[in-house]
Amino acid sequence: METKICKDCGRELPLTDFIPTRNGKRMSACKSCVQEKRANTRYERAQMGGGKQPPFSDPDFDGKDPGEVVRLMGRAQRWLQSRGYTIRLDGEYTKTTVHKLKF
């Protein structure tokens, strides 16, 4: 039986305990070490607040009909255009003319 030494835990294990790679070789860490690393990564991301974010909430739009929201966005787009801005589909504001706005 062929064996290999795990680079993380240092144990000598059979090749079946190592995940095969695309090129036909085996990973340098055993399956249990890989699972432990993945679990630690998931835990760390959860502690940092990573992962899927909750949907964005806006009191002006929450609970309104989608058609009403589109009409409000049309008004906002016209207001921005009158001040030299344009609104793109991704929602970012881009300046179209060069002048400073004071609020």
PDB file of C-alpha atoms in Angstrom:
ATOM      1  CA  MET A   1       0.000   0.000   0.000  1.00  0.00           C
ATOM      2  CA  GLU A   2       1.337   3.432  -0.968  1.00  0.00           C
ATOM      3  CA  THR A   3       1.477   6.122   1.685  1.00  0.00           C
ATOM      4  CA  LYS A   4       2.080   9.829   1.809  1.00  0.00           C
ATOM      5  CA  ILE A   5       2.905  12.308   4.599  1.00  0.00           C
ATOM      6  CA  CYS A   6       0.437  15.128   5.210  1.00  0.00           C
ATOM      7  CA  LYS A   7       2.116  18.535   5.107  1.00  0.00           C
ATOM      8  CA  ASP A   8      -0.179  19.899   7.830  1.00  0.00           C
ATOM      9  CA  CYS A   9      -0.486  17.206  10.466  1.00  0.00           C
ATOM     10  CA  GLY A  10       2.691  15.263   9.584  1.00  0.00           C
ATOM     11  CA  ARG A  11       0.983  11.855   9.736  1.00  0.00           C
ATOM     12  CA  GLU A  12       1.806   9.129   7.247  1.00  0.00           C
ATOM     13  CA  LEU A  13      -1.483   8.076   5.665  1.00  0.00           C
ATOM     14  CA  PRO A  14      -2.605   5.877   2.756  1.00  0.00           C
ATOM     15  CA  LEU A  15      -3.089   7.648  -0.589  1.00  0.00           C
ATOM     16  CA  THR A  16      -6.860   7.158  -0.316  1.00  0.00           C
ATOM     17  CA  ASP A  17      -6.859   9.756   2.507  1.00  0.00           C
ATOM     18  CA  PHE A  18      -5.653  12.455   0.080  1.00  0.00           C
ATOM     19  CA  ILE A  19      -7.984  14.186  -2.393  1.00  0.00           C
ATOM     20  CA  PRO A  20      -6.996  13.630  -6.054  1.00  0.00           C
ATOM     21  CA  THR A  21      -6.270  16.726  -8.149  1.00  0.00           C
ATOM     22  CA  ARG A  22      -7.096  17.365 -11.802  1.00  0.00           C
ATOM     23  CA  ASN A  23      -3.629  16.444 -13.003  1.00  0.00           C
ATOM     24  CA  GLY A  24      -3.852  12.973 -11.447  1.00  0.00           C
ATOM     25  CA  LYS A  25      -1.709  13.704  -8.416  1.00  0.00           C
ATOM     26  CA  ARG A  26      -2.858  13.969  -4.796  1.00  0.00           C
ATOM     27  CA  MET A  27      -3.185  17.053  -2.596  1.00  0.00           C
ATOM     28  CA  SER A  28      -0.422  17.627  -0.062  1.00  0.00           C
ATOM     29  CA  ALA A  29      -2.873  17.842   2.874  1.00  0.00           C
ATOM     30  CA  CYS A  30      -5.070  14.926   3.966  1.00  0.00           C
ATOM     31  CA  LYS A  31      -8.876  15.014   3.766  1.00  0.00           C
ATOM     32  CA  SER A  32      -9.313  15.635   7.492  1.00  0.00           C
ATOM     33  CA  CYS A  33      -6.909  18.606   7.452  1.00  0.00           C
ATOM     34  CA  VAL A  34      -8.671  20.075   4.401  1.00  0.00           C
ATOM     35  CA  GLN A  35     -12.061  19.713   6.114  1.00  0.00           C
ATOM     36  CA  GLU A  36     -10.722  21.350   9.252  1.00  0.00           C
ATOM     37  CA  LYS A  37      -9.315  24.283   7.255  1.00  0.00           C
ATOM     38  CA  ARG A  38     -12.640  24.764   5.467  1.00  0.00           C
ATOM     39  CA  ALA A  39     -14.544  24.695   8.771  1.00  0.00           C
ATOM     40  CA  ASN A  40     -12.148  27.265  10.281  1.00  0.00           C
ATOM     41  CA  THR A  41     -12.512  29.504   7.217  1.00  0.00           C
ATOM     42  CA  ARG A  42     -16.321  29.343   7.418  1.00  0.00           C
ATOM     43  CA  TYR A  43     -16.171  30.153  11.144  1.00  0.00           C
ATOM     44  CA  GLU A  44     -13.808  33.108  10.597  1.00  0.00           C
ATOM     45  CA  ARG A  45     -15.974  34.534   7.817  1.00  0.00           C
ATOM     46  CA  ALA A  46     -19.060  34.216   9.992  1.00  0.00           C
ATOM     47  CA  GLN A  47     -17.255  36.067  12.811  1.00  0.00           C
ATOM     48  CA  MET A  48     -16.266  38.875  10.442  1.00  0.00           C
ATOM     49  CA  GLY A  49     -19.809  39.211   9.130  1.00  0.00           C
ATOM     50  CA  GLY A  50     -18.930  37.726   5.764  1.00  0.00           C
ATOM     51  CA  GLY A  51     -21.137  35.651   3.573  1.00  0.00           C
ATOM     52  CA  LYS A  52     -24.409  36.621   1.988  1.00  0.00           C
ATOM     53  CA  GLN A  53     -25.637  40.048   3.005  1.00  0.00           C
ATOM     54  CA  PRO A  54     -29.293  40.660   3.866  1.00  0.00           C
ATOM     55  CA  PRO A  55     -31.315  42.518   1.206  1.00  0.00           C
ATOM     56  CA  PHE A  56     -30.858  46.271   1.153  1.00  0.00           C
ATOM     57  CA  SER A  57     -33.649  48.047   2.977  1.00  0.00           C
ATOM     58  CA  ASP A  58     -34.880  51.548   2.149  1.00  0.00           C
ATOM     59  CA  PRO A  59     -37.864  53.003   4.035  1.00  0.00           C
ATOM     60  CA  ASP A  60     -38.824  55.081   0.964  1.00  0.00           C
ATOM     61  CA  PHE A  61     -39.280  51.958  -1.167  1.00  0.00           C
ATOM     62  CA  ASP A  62     -40.123  49.157   1.285  1.00  0.00           C
ATOM     63  CA  GLY A  63     -43.701  47.932   0.907  1.00  0.00           C
ATOM     64  CA  LYS A  64     -44.345  49.897  -2.274  1.00  0.00           C
ATOM     65  CA  ASP A  65     -45.527  48.541  -5.588  1.00  0.00           C
ATOM     66  CA  PRO A  66     -42.646  47.950  -8.056  1.00  0.00           C
ATOM     67  CA  GLY A  67     -44.340  50.295 -10.555  1.00  0.00           C
ATOM     68  CA  GLU A  68     -44.326  53.105  -8.000  1.00  0.00           C
ATOM     69  CA  VAL A  69     -40.626  52.534  -7.310  1.00  0.00           C
ATOM     70  CA  VAL A  70     -39.864  52.754 -11.042  1.00  0.00           C
ATOM     71  CA  ARG A  71     -41.777  56.067 -11.236  1.00  0.00           C
ATOM     72  CA  LEU A  72     -39.804  57.428  -8.267  1.00  0.00           C
ATOM     73  CA  MET A  73     -36.563  56.337  -9.921  1.00  0.00           C
ATOM     74  CA  GLY A  74     -37.605  58.168 -13.096  1.00  0.00           C
ATOM     75  CA  ARG A  75     -38.123  61.355 -11.085  1.00  0.00           C
ATOM     76  CA  ALA A  76     -34.717  60.869  -9.408  1.00  0.00           C
ATOM     77  CA  GLN A  77     -33.055  60.344 -12.800  1.00  0.00           C
ATOM     78  CA  ARG A  78     -34.550  63.566 -14.208  1.00  0.00           C
ATOM     79  CA  TRP A  79     -33.467  65.473 -11.079  1.00  0.00           C
ATOM     80  CA  LEU A  80     -29.908  64.161 -11.412  1.00  0.00           C
ATOM     81  CA  GLN A  81     -29.758  64.914 -15.143  1.00  0.00           C
ATOM     82  CA  SER A  82     -30.795  68.522 -14.487  1.00  0.00           C
ATOM     83  CA  ARG A  83     -27.705  68.776 -12.251  1.00  0.00           C
ATOM     84  CA  GLY A  84     -25.253  67.208 -14.708  1.00  0.00           C
ATOM     85  CA  TYR A  85     -25.392  63.574 -13.578  1.00  0.00           C
ATOM     86  CA  THR A  86     -26.638  60.447 -15.250  1.00  0.00           C
ATOM     87  CA  ILE A  87     -27.748  57.247 -13.584  1.00  0.00           C
ATOM     88  CA  ARG A  88     -26.546  53.948 -15.053  1.00  0.00           C
ATOM     89  CA  LEU A  89     -28.333  50.626 -14.768  1.00  0.00           C
ATOM     90  CA  ASP A  90     -25.928  49.426 -12.056  1.00  0.00           C
ATOM     91  CA  GLY A  91     -27.063  52.298  -9.826  1.00  0.00           C
ATOM     92  CA  GLU A  92     -23.795  54.235  -9.693  1.00  0.00           C
ATOM     93  CA  TYR A  93     -23.727  57.950 -10.367  1.00  0.00           C
ATOM     94  CA  THR A  94     -21.440  59.261 -13.077  1.00  0.00           C
ATOM     95  CA  LYS A  95     -20.726  62.879 -13.823  1.00  0.00           C
ATOM     96  CA  THR A  96     -21.471  63.924 -17.406  1.00  0.00           C
ATOM     97  CA  THR A  97     -20.353  67.562 -17.296  1.00  0.00           C
ATOM     98  CA  VAL A  98     -17.535  69.166 -15.390  1.00  0.00           C
ATOM     99  CA  HIS A  99     -18.826  71.523 -12.712  1.00  0.00           C
ATOM    100  CA  LYS A 100     -18.950  71.454  -8.939  1.00  0.00           C
ATOM    101  CA  LEU A 101     -22.161  71.032  -7.054  1.00  0.00           C
ATOM    102  CA  LYS A 102     -22.606  72.603  -3.626  1.00  0.00           C
ATOM    103  CA  PHE A 103     -25.129  71.087  -1.286  1.00  0.00           C
TER     104      PHE A 103
END
